[in-house]
Amino acid sequence: MTTAPTARRGAVGTARIRVEGRDKVTGAARYAAEVPFAGLAHGWLVLSTVARGRVRSLEADAVLAMPGVLAVLHHGNAPRVDTGYIGLLGVPPDPTCAVFQHDRVPSMGWPVALVVAETPEQAREAAEALVVHYDEEPYDIAFSGGRPDAYPLDGHLPAVVEKGDLEAGLAASAVVVDAEYTTPEEHHNPMEPHAATARWDGGRLEVVDSNQGTTWVAGELASLFSLDPASVRVRSEHVGGGFGSKGLRAHQVAAVMAATLLRRPVRVVLTRRQMFSLAGYRSPTAQRVRLGADADGRLRALEHRSLSLTSTVYEFIEPSAATARVMYDADAHHTANRVVRLDVPTPSWMRAPGEAPGSFALEAALDELAEKCGIDPIELRVRNEPVRGPVSGLPFSGRHLLACFREGAGRFGWADRDPRPGVRRDGRWLLGTGTAAASFPVMARPSTAAVTAEADGTFTVRISAADIGTGARTALTQVAADALETGPDRVRVRIGDSDFGPAMIAGGSMGTRSWAWAITAAAAELRERLALGAGIPPQGITVRSDTTAAVAALPPKERHSFGAQFAEVAVDAGTGEVRVRRMLGVFAAGRIVNPLTARNQFVGGMTWGISMALHEEAVRDRASGGHYGADLAGYHVATHADVPHIEAHWIGDPAPDPDDPVGINGIGEIGVVGAAAAVANAVWHATGVRHRSLPIRPDRVIRAGTSTGEAHA
């Protein structure tokens, strides 16, 4: 009797532990500050203690006489660099990275010197002993929504998009919401601090770094130091978190300068306090949302305006109003992103830039509209579900937001919810539930990959990807295995080396999507060559792909992941304490490569949403221009006691986009979008009080009370 062969089950879609997991838990995986080098010297950055002014002088001679000190780099002796170029993401470099080029100090925490010594202890002691004299100048760090000097800034998206007559639409509306929402300055704080080691080896500059894209950092360094790109190599095999912060920063540039002058390896590691000045952060926002609707809740007018800050030396915008351009339509639809220049460090990308704070304002306003209309918040979204892009007019490649709400409502028990606020109790706790929608764009960038069929029957994939803790290395192993029609145990994926060629960074939730596209293309060509029957030579057969043309040919559509967030909170009116008791997120995010690590990403994002809603807030001291408590004691984040049972689920796509050869949408950021709004909406349902300023601290809850009304910070 002959048994029919069983079809091989694909690796994509199956839960797999991380391929490097054993190395990480045993310590065999080395992070940037742990890689050994012979003759290693250590640099310690000295940051300005004034918020604006000039460096008049530095007392370097005394420091150079201290034990082990090798050099003191500053604006008077540092190598010159070139900042007149456009980087990988289409923007010029932040001048913060071009350290020691002048005596100007534009913000507190600006790098003014680097002390290099034989040991990190000697470098730190000497850096703390360095006396710097400043000519101080008046500074302005006061951020508020009423700044008269704010102006629109395009960034990667148009600053202002308008259609229809907004004022007429609002005037004709039966129900109007007009509210202002604020979010504070927030910081990345990945578990692994930023670190880089630079050395010259045989005429090549090599940098071992913790970053989100080795070719990105290598290209920036080559441009800054006017080097042949082929003479720069950046390696970053293991990264302990990034969240948008690990691109080109001051510490890499300072390390290269010191290694160039001393002709020996130099390592620079940022302290946690230094990261608050040098690693970027999310700008505070002041957002105004105006919604006008018919009595049945259908929108006639929508306005979402957002103000964020930027530094005086570089323009960066947090495009919070952009999320409205995708989520809801109205005959009159106005959105605007503006900035104000202040004497502060430059903000930067932070997980779900724009969407995270923007979804708080928009989704909280939708909840207010639902209340005023007397309509269930989910039903309100059903009535305002657009058929095409509200602003672009483009078709959606797939929009399954309502399916996420249906699935989530069933799992969460939403049908049993009493819509009246402030009526449910559990002893001293007031209980409430809230929901919010989530979306994040689906993008791809050109990447290259090389796939080698080895003589022993295995395959090696080389791609300049970055696994910043997301499980990307494992996901790419699964993608490659299916593309090669083999098992994951026969595939080895090598990443984190700029010598592997250009590839997209780990950012914008498009890393795995972009890399998988390149790997699949190379694997397909390799299989064709192997099918010809040629033997594999000892050096193997290698095929290299480049997706530049394919990515450019992708037809324009509105491509987004979507999700529905649900939260239940308990509020102690006496102490102001807010506890999230449970959360649920249901997402439509295309093909899920690895359910195990995907769930981790969703839950991690939702946890960050709790932190954003209740804890995170960096506060600047107007007397100094610096932070109060620039550390994880003063900057509060959600800890184990703050994180409840969180469930994350996803739905499949019944009609995948035929134009999309990958189908992987990216999941790193959508988990945080809408999560803070769901919590804030649940706090209103528990107490009857609207909190429009994050975080919802105990003192704000106490000050607002629990009588039906509205609260402002």
XYZ file of C-alpha atoms in Angstrom:
713
model
C 0.000 0.000 0.000
C 1.393 3.393 -0.989
C 0.792 6.413 1.224
C 0.414 9.763 -0.437
C 3.086 12.228 0.670
C 2.022 14.759 3.261
C 2.257 18.344 2.094
C 5.044 20.228 3.843
C 3.698 22.760 6.272
C 5.080 26.232 5.727
C 7.205 27.870 8.384
C 5.407 31.215 8.087
C 2.455 31.298 10.437
C 3.855 28.847 12.969
C 5.033 29.844 16.434
C 8.799 29.511 16.782
C 11.140 30.496 19.575
C 13.905 32.919 18.663
C 16.792 31.331 16.824
C 19.233 33.390 18.925
C 17.273 32.877 22.133
C 19.753 30.481 23.731
C 22.643 32.852 23.029
C 20.775 35.688 24.692
C 19.794 33.858 27.856
C 23.256 32.315 28.292
C 25.143 35.543 27.644
C 26.811 34.307 24.460
C 25.101 37.099 22.507
C 27.203 40.208 22.906
C 25.762 43.688 22.711
C 27.592 46.762 21.491
C 29.259 47.644 24.798
C 30.373 44.040 25.376
C 32.361 43.233 22.225
C 36.072 43.016 23.199
C 38.845 44.908 21.405
C 42.570 44.930 22.079
C 43.863 48.287 23.231
C 40.399 49.649 23.860
C 40.112 53.211 25.191
C 36.969 54.707 26.668
C 35.299 58.031 25.986
C 32.926 59.923 28.247
C 30.820 62.775 26.926
C 30.628 66.088 28.758
C 27.272 67.809 28.287
C 26.429 71.469 28.689
C 24.975 72.652 31.977
C 23.393 75.754 30.475
C 20.374 75.934 28.203
C 21.721 78.529 25.764
C 24.958 80.419 25.235
C 28.583 79.877 24.231
C 31.529 77.911 25.531
C 33.992 80.574 26.608
C 36.757 78.173 27.674
C 37.526 74.701 28.979
C 40.132 73.886 31.631
C 41.457 70.863 29.754
C 45.073 70.913 30.962
C 44.165 69.859 34.488
C 42.081 66.993 33.163
C 44.822 65.809 30.792
C 47.107 65.468 33.813
C 44.735 63.036 35.535
C 45.594 59.296 35.613
C 44.879 57.441 32.380
C 43.526 60.411 30.448
C 44.494 60.304 26.773
C 42.633 63.211 25.187
C 40.019 65.898 25.617
C 38.145 66.640 22.401
C 36.189 69.872 22.065
C 35.305 72.506 19.486
C 38.846 73.837 19.458
C 40.608 70.628 18.424
C 38.059 68.159 17.040
C 38.099 67.050 13.376
C 35.809 69.002 11.067
C 32.829 67.187 9.543
C 30.513 67.862 6.604
C 26.783 68.252 7.333
C 25.753 69.365 3.858
C 24.222 66.122 2.680
C 20.871 64.329 2.614
C 20.706 61.052 4.499
C 18.975 57.702 3.956
C 15.536 58.917 5.031
C 15.687 61.990 2.830
C 16.617 64.457 5.564
C 19.832 66.296 6.486
C 21.640 65.227 9.662
C 20.682 66.667 13.011
C 23.568 69.026 13.936
C 23.562 67.441 17.394
C 25.402 64.541 15.739
C 28.068 66.843 14.294
C 29.702 67.301 17.665
C 32.363 69.860 18.651
C 32.088 71.980 15.501
C 31.536 75.359 17.181
C 31.224 77.014 20.555
C 27.443 77.504 20.410
C 25.214 75.820 23.031
C 21.594 75.658 21.807
C 20.146 73.539 24.633
C 20.827 71.931 27.981
C 22.683 68.652 27.493
C 24.498 69.712 24.299
C 27.813 67.809 23.875
C 30.723 70.156 24.601
C 33.617 67.697 25.078
C 34.711 64.080 25.069
C 37.246 62.850 27.609
C 39.107 59.698 26.570
C 40.980 57.524 29.048
C 42.315 54.010 29.516
C 39.334 52.866 31.594
C 35.699 53.954 31.764
C 36.163 54.858 35.419
C 39.069 57.166 34.622
C 37.143 58.714 31.738
C 34.100 59.380 33.896
C 36.083 60.876 36.759
C 37.978 63.148 34.398
C 34.832 64.165 32.518
C 33.132 65.126 35.752
C 36.212 67.140 36.733
C 36.345 69.110 33.485
C 35.475 72.748 34.161
C 33.651 74.484 31.321
C 33.033 78.234 31.343
C 29.998 79.564 29.494
C 28.608 82.874 28.397
C 24.950 82.297 29.182
C 22.078 83.738 27.176
C 18.320 83.934 27.786
C 16.440 80.849 26.682
C 12.880 79.820 25.940
C 11.578 76.318 26.709
C 7.919 77.193 27.360
C 5.684 74.993 25.229
C 1.968 75.670 24.967
C -0.802 75.418 22.427
C -1.135 79.180 22.213
C 2.340 79.982 20.890
C 2.033 82.812 18.340
C 5.339 81.834 16.683
C 4.178 78.360 15.622
C 4.323 77.539 11.919
C 3.347 74.604 9.666
C 6.062 72.105 8.749
C 5.695 69.437 6.092
C 8.185 66.778 7.235
C 7.450 63.439 5.526
C 3.794 64.417 5.147
C 2.093 67.638 4.029
C 1.665 69.958 6.989
C -1.790 71.181 6.006
C -4.513 69.304 4.128
C -7.940 70.889 3.691
C -11.124 70.146 1.822
C -14.555 71.718 2.185
C -15.824 74.626 4.266
C -15.030 73.755 7.873
C -16.888 76.581 9.606
C -19.993 76.043 7.502
C -19.885 72.332 8.238
C -19.628 72.935 11.973
C -22.406 75.502 11.893
C -24.703 73.056 10.111
C -23.976 70.222 12.548
C -26.486 69.127 15.150
C -23.754 67.999 17.528
C -20.307 69.575 17.924
C -17.239 68.529 19.919
C -14.558 71.185 20.357
C -11.797 70.094 22.699
C -8.068 70.468 23.303
C -5.862 67.531 24.220
C -2.264 67.533 25.403
C 0.437 64.912 25.662
C 3.759 65.456 27.465
C 7.359 64.992 26.421
C 8.064 61.247 26.367
C 11.310 59.278 26.099
C 12.342 55.979 24.490
C 14.631 54.488 27.154
C 15.390 51.130 25.480
C 16.755 48.523 27.857
C 20.203 48.609 26.231
C 21.764 52.091 26.379
C 23.336 53.538 23.260
C 26.933 52.428 22.734
C 29.496 52.452 19.930
C 33.102 51.388 19.436
C 35.112 52.831 16.561
C 38.458 51.647 15.200
C 40.556 51.835 12.056
C 41.521 48.478 10.592
C 43.664 48.330 7.467
C 42.454 51.690 6.222
C 38.792 50.914 6.915
C 36.684 52.500 9.600
C 34.795 49.874 11.582
C 32.079 50.763 14.070
C 30.428 48.232 16.349
C 27.217 49.858 17.396
C 23.698 49.399 18.731
C 21.510 50.709 15.943
C 18.403 50.165 13.854
C 20.175 50.042 10.506
C 23.836 49.416 9.810
C 23.800 50.749 6.250
C 22.006 53.847 7.535
C 24.682 54.586 10.129
C 27.530 53.629 7.779
C 26.254 55.959 5.081
C 25.825 58.839 7.521
C 29.341 58.376 8.922
C 30.833 58.192 5.431
C 29.098 61.441 4.489
C 29.993 63.238 7.722
C 33.689 62.342 7.541
C 33.927 62.563 3.716
C 34.950 58.919 3.387
C 34.507 56.442 0.559
C 31.378 54.502 1.565
C 33.236 51.258 0.832
C 35.763 52.158 3.522
C 33.158 52.223 6.323
C 31.759 49.114 7.970
C 29.155 49.140 10.744
C 28.185 46.010 12.672
C 25.228 45.664 15.024
C 24.287 42.036 15.555
C 22.268 42.272 18.782
C 20.247 45.313 19.828
C 18.409 45.668 23.114
C 15.593 47.912 21.950
C 15.474 50.962 19.733
C 11.963 52.438 19.312
C 13.252 55.022 16.813
C 16.129 56.293 18.927
C 19.032 54.278 17.516
C 20.127 56.004 14.353
C 23.096 58.321 14.049
C 23.777 60.010 17.385
C 26.533 62.035 19.003
C 28.275 59.082 20.640
C 29.110 57.317 17.360
C 30.550 60.480 15.843
C 32.557 61.259 18.973
C 33.933 57.707 19.026
C 35.042 57.979 15.388
C 36.737 61.319 16.066
C 38.637 59.923 19.029
C 39.651 56.733 17.227
C 40.898 58.818 14.309
C 43.059 61.018 16.534
C 44.370 58.267 18.837
C 44.643 55.493 16.228
C 43.231 52.944 18.654
C 39.736 51.637 19.350
C 37.541 53.989 21.364
C 34.213 53.110 22.959
C 31.558 55.637 24.004
C 28.531 54.521 26.024
C 25.715 56.851 26.978
C 24.466 56.875 30.524
C 20.756 56.731 31.220
C 20.765 60.427 32.125
C 22.656 61.344 28.946
C 20.080 59.476 26.871
C 17.465 61.998 27.974
C 19.452 64.669 26.077
C 21.087 62.742 23.235
C 18.781 59.897 22.187
C 15.810 61.876 20.906
C 12.335 61.880 22.409
C 8.680 62.419 21.561
C 7.724 66.063 21.509
C 4.883 67.230 23.699
C 1.756 68.016 21.722
C -1.143 70.406 22.027
C -3.992 69.249 19.814
C -7.378 70.729 19.024
C -10.087 68.503 17.597
C -13.391 69.845 16.330
C -16.038 67.393 15.166
C -19.418 68.271 13.745
C -22.019 65.567 13.171
C -25.652 65.011 12.341
C -27.920 63.841 15.132
C -27.249 60.258 14.071
C -23.505 60.750 14.500
C -22.425 60.972 10.877
C -19.576 63.451 10.532
C -20.071 66.618 8.509
C -16.930 68.435 9.655
C -13.611 67.267 11.077
C -10.673 69.388 12.168
C -7.531 68.063 13.813
C -4.718 70.528 14.500
C -1.549 69.568 16.307
C 1.353 71.603 17.655
C 4.692 70.075 18.620
C 8.119 71.521 19.333
C 11.486 71.353 17.636
C 14.949 72.636 18.445
C 16.468 75.859 17.178
C 19.075 73.935 15.154
C 16.961 71.316 13.385
C 13.362 70.914 12.248
C 11.501 67.786 13.299
C 7.736 67.422 13.500
C 5.465 64.976 15.302
C 2.699 64.602 12.667
C -0.131 63.855 15.090
C -2.922 65.216 12.898
C -2.093 62.810 10.084
C -4.009 59.916 11.642
C -7.312 61.706 10.967
C -6.528 61.685 7.246
C -6.977 57.917 7.240
C -9.522 57.149 9.918
C -12.671 59.186 9.254
C -14.179 61.225 6.427
C -16.312 64.359 6.391
C -17.414 66.833 3.737
C -15.230 69.423 5.487
C -11.949 67.835 6.531
C -9.057 69.994 7.801
C -5.813 68.775 9.370
C -2.633 70.669 10.221
C 0.714 69.908 11.871
C 2.680 72.867 13.242
C 5.856 73.342 15.267
C 7.458 75.943 17.476
C 11.225 76.385 17.851
C 12.494 76.238 21.429
C 15.854 75.992 23.185
C 15.598 72.228 23.720
C 17.246 69.139 22.210
C 15.818 67.927 18.922
C 12.941 65.457 19.226
C 12.946 62.384 17.031
C 11.005 59.341 15.920
C 9.486 57.390 18.780
C 7.342 54.292 18.428
C 4.307 55.197 16.287
C 5.424 58.793 15.660
C 2.376 60.971 15.132
C -0.103 58.110 15.427
C 0.440 57.484 19.154
C -0.361 61.013 20.421
C -2.659 61.757 17.493
C -4.836 58.711 18.141
C -5.251 59.780 21.772
C -6.781 63.100 20.760
C -8.846 61.837 17.840
C -10.183 58.702 19.493
C -10.968 60.522 22.735
C -12.875 63.133 20.726
C -14.819 60.371 18.950
C -15.773 58.999 22.348
C -17.005 62.433 23.389
C -19.038 62.660 20.205
C -20.581 59.259 20.867
C -21.598 60.418 24.342
C -23.170 63.632 23.037
C -25.042 61.756 20.307
C -26.172 59.009 22.667
C -24.641 56.402 20.364
C -22.471 53.440 21.275
C -18.803 54.282 20.490
C -18.417 51.267 18.229
C -21.651 52.006 16.377
C -20.447 55.586 15.846
C -17.365 54.258 14.084
C -19.516 51.927 11.990
C -21.538 54.908 10.789
C -18.373 56.801 9.854
C -16.470 54.029 8.119
C -15.000 55.462 4.879
C -15.016 53.586 1.593
C -11.891 55.295 0.229
C -9.082 57.347 1.697
C -10.764 60.410 3.250
C -8.073 62.752 1.942
C -6.294 60.856 -0.817
C -9.375 59.355 -2.437
C -7.336 56.196 -3.037
C -8.811 52.738 -2.500
C -7.805 50.846 0.609
C -5.644 47.797 -0.019
C -7.637 46.256 2.814
C -9.558 47.937 5.619
C -10.800 45.532 8.253
C -11.278 47.915 11.155
C -14.918 46.985 11.705
C -14.028 43.306 11.696
C -11.546 44.039 14.481
C -14.264 45.821 16.472
C -16.737 42.970 15.961
C -14.212 40.371 17.070
C -13.030 42.500 19.968
C -16.504 43.373 21.185
C -17.394 39.694 21.364
C -14.233 38.725 23.204
C -14.388 41.684 25.592
C -18.076 41.391 26.425
C -18.859 44.883 25.154
C -22.562 44.100 24.688
C -22.977 43.852 28.474
C -21.656 47.372 29.038
C -23.917 49.888 30.741
C -23.216 53.096 28.768
C -23.898 55.351 31.754
C -20.718 56.697 33.378
C -19.920 56.375 37.066
C -22.424 53.617 37.916
C -20.288 50.476 38.281
C -18.439 49.826 41.524
C -16.274 47.178 43.107
C -15.944 48.281 46.707
C -14.017 51.542 46.719
C -13.223 51.248 43.016
C -15.214 52.871 40.232
C -15.157 50.655 37.130
C -15.286 51.666 33.486
C -14.601 50.342 30.016
C -13.428 52.143 26.913
C -12.483 51.465 23.342
C -10.551 53.147 20.531
C -9.479 52.465 16.978
C -5.912 52.035 15.765
C -4.174 52.369 12.435
C -0.623 52.536 11.179
C 0.672 52.899 7.615
C 2.020 49.908 5.715
C 5.174 50.896 3.874
C 8.184 49.302 2.236
C 11.601 50.600 1.245
C 14.084 49.161 -1.247
C 16.401 46.510 0.156
C 18.993 44.058 -1.063
C 19.626 40.509 0.077
C 21.977 37.670 -0.831
C 20.967 34.018 -0.559
C 23.584 31.271 -0.895
C 22.983 27.589 -1.541
C 25.826 25.928 0.338
C 27.533 22.752 -0.781
C 26.260 20.895 2.294
C 22.627 21.474 1.367
C 21.998 24.372 3.713
C 21.285 28.002 2.846
C 22.776 31.255 4.115
C 20.915 34.551 3.923
C 22.845 37.801 4.273
C 20.926 41.033 4.722
C 21.614 44.268 6.567
C 18.527 43.869 8.714
C 18.353 44.785 12.383
C 16.720 42.726 15.099
C 16.019 45.296 17.793
C 14.330 42.753 20.038
C 11.327 42.114 17.801
C 12.309 38.617 16.659
C 13.107 39.773 13.127
C 15.966 37.288 12.743
C 13.578 34.415 13.454
C 10.832 35.779 11.218
C 13.265 36.147 8.311
C 14.429 32.584 8.844
C 10.840 31.435 8.446
C 10.273 33.599 5.361
C 13.477 32.315 3.754
C 12.616 28.691 4.546
C 9.275 28.938 2.786
C 10.737 30.836 -0.155
C 13.398 28.146 -0.551
C 10.925 25.319 0.080
C 13.006 23.907 2.894
C 12.903 23.749 6.675
C 14.015 26.574 8.979
C 16.696 24.309 10.438
C 18.483 24.395 7.069
C 18.545 28.192 6.874
C 20.989 30.518 8.579
C 20.202 34.240 8.509
C 23.051 36.676 9.068
C 22.129 40.292 9.793
C 23.473 43.519 11.254
C 26.450 44.152 8.953
C 26.633 47.019 6.466
C 28.928 44.915 4.264
C 25.858 42.888 3.320
C 24.575 45.805 1.239
C 21.804 48.402 1.463
C 18.611 47.509 3.310
C 15.788 49.277 5.073
C 16.179 50.153 8.734
C 14.143 48.596 11.542
C 11.637 51.408 11.742
C 8.218 52.527 10.642
C 6.944 48.958 11.005
C 8.434 48.256 7.573
C 11.628 46.400 8.394
C 10.402 42.812 8.164
C 8.166 43.678 5.220
C 11.023 45.249 3.259
C 13.570 42.556 4.131
C 11.183 39.674 3.445
C 10.505 41.106 -0.009
C 14.218 41.132 -0.831
C 14.825 37.646 0.586
C 11.863 36.177 -1.281
C 13.055 37.665 -4.563
C 16.588 36.304 -4.146
C 15.310 32.898 -3.082
C 13.018 32.640 -6.107
C 15.894 33.265 -8.514
C 18.131 30.851 -6.621
C 15.524 28.104 -6.858
C 15.295 28.669 -10.613
C 19.043 28.239 -10.949
C 19.073 25.135 -8.780
C 16.219 23.666 -10.816
C 18.504 23.652 -13.854
C 20.356 20.805 -12.202
C 23.804 22.349 -11.959
C 25.925 21.067 -9.096
C 26.792 23.306 -6.178
C 30.503 24.211 -6.091
C 32.392 24.327 -2.760
C 31.882 28.072 -2.462
C 28.140 27.672 -3.041
C 25.830 29.494 -5.419
C 24.808 33.022 -4.451
C 21.993 35.136 -5.833
C 21.533 38.776 -4.910
C 18.294 40.756 -5.143
C 17.419 44.435 -5.215
C 13.780 45.432 -4.739
C 14.163 49.076 -5.751
C 12.210 48.725 -8.993
C 9.581 46.429 -7.506
C 8.859 48.733 -4.587
C 8.574 51.721 -6.920
C 6.117 49.817 -9.115
C 3.670 49.086 -6.283
C 0.373 50.779 -7.294
C -0.684 53.669 -5.040
C -3.284 52.687 -2.446
C -4.138 53.439 1.151
C -2.160 50.698 2.889
C -2.594 50.413 6.639
C -2.836 47.997 9.511
C -5.903 48.474 11.691
C -6.925 47.517 15.182
C -9.508 47.869 17.933
C -8.370 48.522 21.504
C -10.448 47.742 24.609
C -9.659 48.552 28.238
C -11.274 48.122 31.642
C -10.076 50.370 34.466
C -10.684 50.774 38.170
C -10.423 54.239 39.716
C -10.064 55.002 43.417
C -11.685 58.406 43.807
C -10.111 58.871 47.217
C -6.481 58.367 46.234
C -6.734 59.160 42.525
C -5.205 55.792 41.670
C -6.100 54.347 38.270
C -5.556 50.655 37.610
C -6.020 48.979 34.252
C -7.623 45.629 35.021
C -7.629 44.127 31.558
C -6.907 45.042 27.969
C -7.742 43.492 24.649
C -6.449 44.348 21.225
C -7.608 42.836 17.954
C -5.579 43.697 14.874
C -5.694 43.292 11.106
C -2.039 43.312 10.133
C -1.679 41.077 7.106
C 0.310 37.847 7.255
C 1.547 37.031 10.728
C 4.928 35.391 10.270
C 5.546 34.194 13.822
C 2.533 34.205 16.184
C 4.783 33.914 19.242
C 6.864 37.033 18.631
C 3.941 38.854 16.991
C 1.895 38.559 20.161
C 4.885 39.893 22.083
C 4.966 42.937 19.834
C 1.251 43.643 20.162
C 1.277 43.203 23.936
C 4.434 45.300 24.251
C 2.791 48.137 22.352
C -0.363 47.948 24.445
C 1.732 47.976 27.613
C 3.407 51.112 26.345
C -0.077 52.550 25.823
C -0.832 51.988 29.516
C 2.423 53.693 30.374
C 1.573 56.594 28.078
C -1.912 56.960 29.545
C -1.013 56.822 33.232
C 2.699 57.318 33.869
C 5.088 58.795 31.311
C 5.868 62.495 31.581
C 9.208 64.270 31.230
C 9.084 67.696 32.851
C 11.511 70.523 32.155
C 12.655 72.933 34.848
C 12.082 76.472 33.594
C 14.775 77.705 35.978
C 17.514 75.633 34.303
C 16.151 74.406 30.974
C 16.883 70.806 31.942
C 14.779 67.904 33.149
C 13.546 67.116 36.590
C 14.656 63.549 37.307
C 16.268 62.541 34.032
C 16.378 58.871 34.981
C 14.039 55.939 35.459
C 13.393 56.975 39.049
C 12.046 60.374 38.065
C 10.606 59.383 34.687
C 7.889 56.877 35.485
C 7.058 53.941 33.237
C 4.632 51.093 33.714
C 6.112 48.273 35.789
C 4.884 44.725 36.398
C 2.382 45.885 39.024
C 0.810 48.276 36.514
C 0.325 45.753 33.710
C -2.814 43.602 33.863
C -3.888 40.643 31.837
C -3.470 41.733 28.211
C -4.831 39.786 25.286
C -3.789 40.344 21.686
C -5.496 38.668 18.757
C -5.543 39.179 15.030
C -7.830 38.455 12.134
C -6.925 37.145 8.735
C -7.406 39.025 5.500
C -10.216 37.394 3.508
C -9.123 39.220 0.345
C -5.371 39.919 0.295
C -4.210 42.740 -1.928
C -3.290 41.136 -5.275
C -0.785 43.923 -5.943
C 1.164 43.175 -2.764
C 3.731 40.372 -3.218
C 4.588 40.258 0.501
C 1.394 40.607 2.508
C 3.331 41.409 5.694
C 2.083 44.689 7.119
C 4.376 45.264 10.078
C 3.252 45.102 13.700
C 5.857 46.898 15.784
C 3.870 50.092 16.278
C 0.159 49.558 15.866
C -0.098 48.002 19.335
C 0.536 51.362 21.003
C -1.841 53.311 18.730
C -5.204 53.917 20.352
C -4.234 52.179 23.585
C -3.945 55.381 25.626
C -7.273 56.617 24.261
C -8.987 53.368 25.236
C -7.687 53.784 28.796
C -8.690 57.460 28.942
C -12.150 56.664 27.597
C -12.497 53.943 30.224
C -11.553 56.436 32.961
C -14.365 58.715 31.766
C -16.790 55.785 31.813
C -15.704 54.949 35.359
C -15.878 58.480 36.755
C -17.912 60.666 34.426
C -14.908 63.007 34.100
C -12.995 63.626 30.876
C -9.226 63.755 31.145
C -7.816 65.423 28.073
C -4.226 65.691 29.267
C -1.878 62.740 29.655
C -0.782 61.186 31.874
C -3.879 60.707 34.023
C -1.990 61.154 37.288
C -3.563 60.595 40.721
C -3.403 64.318 41.523
C -5.332 65.124 38.351
C -7.987 62.550 39.212
C -8.349 63.960 42.732
C -8.443 67.547 41.513
C -11.084 66.719 38.912
C -13.267 64.748 41.312
C -15.750 62.164 40.109
C -18.848 64.219 39.454
C -19.929 64.283 35.850
C -17.970 66.990 34.107
C -14.715 67.651 32.335
C -11.117 67.832 33.530
C -8.197 69.828 32.213
C -4.558 69.689 33.298
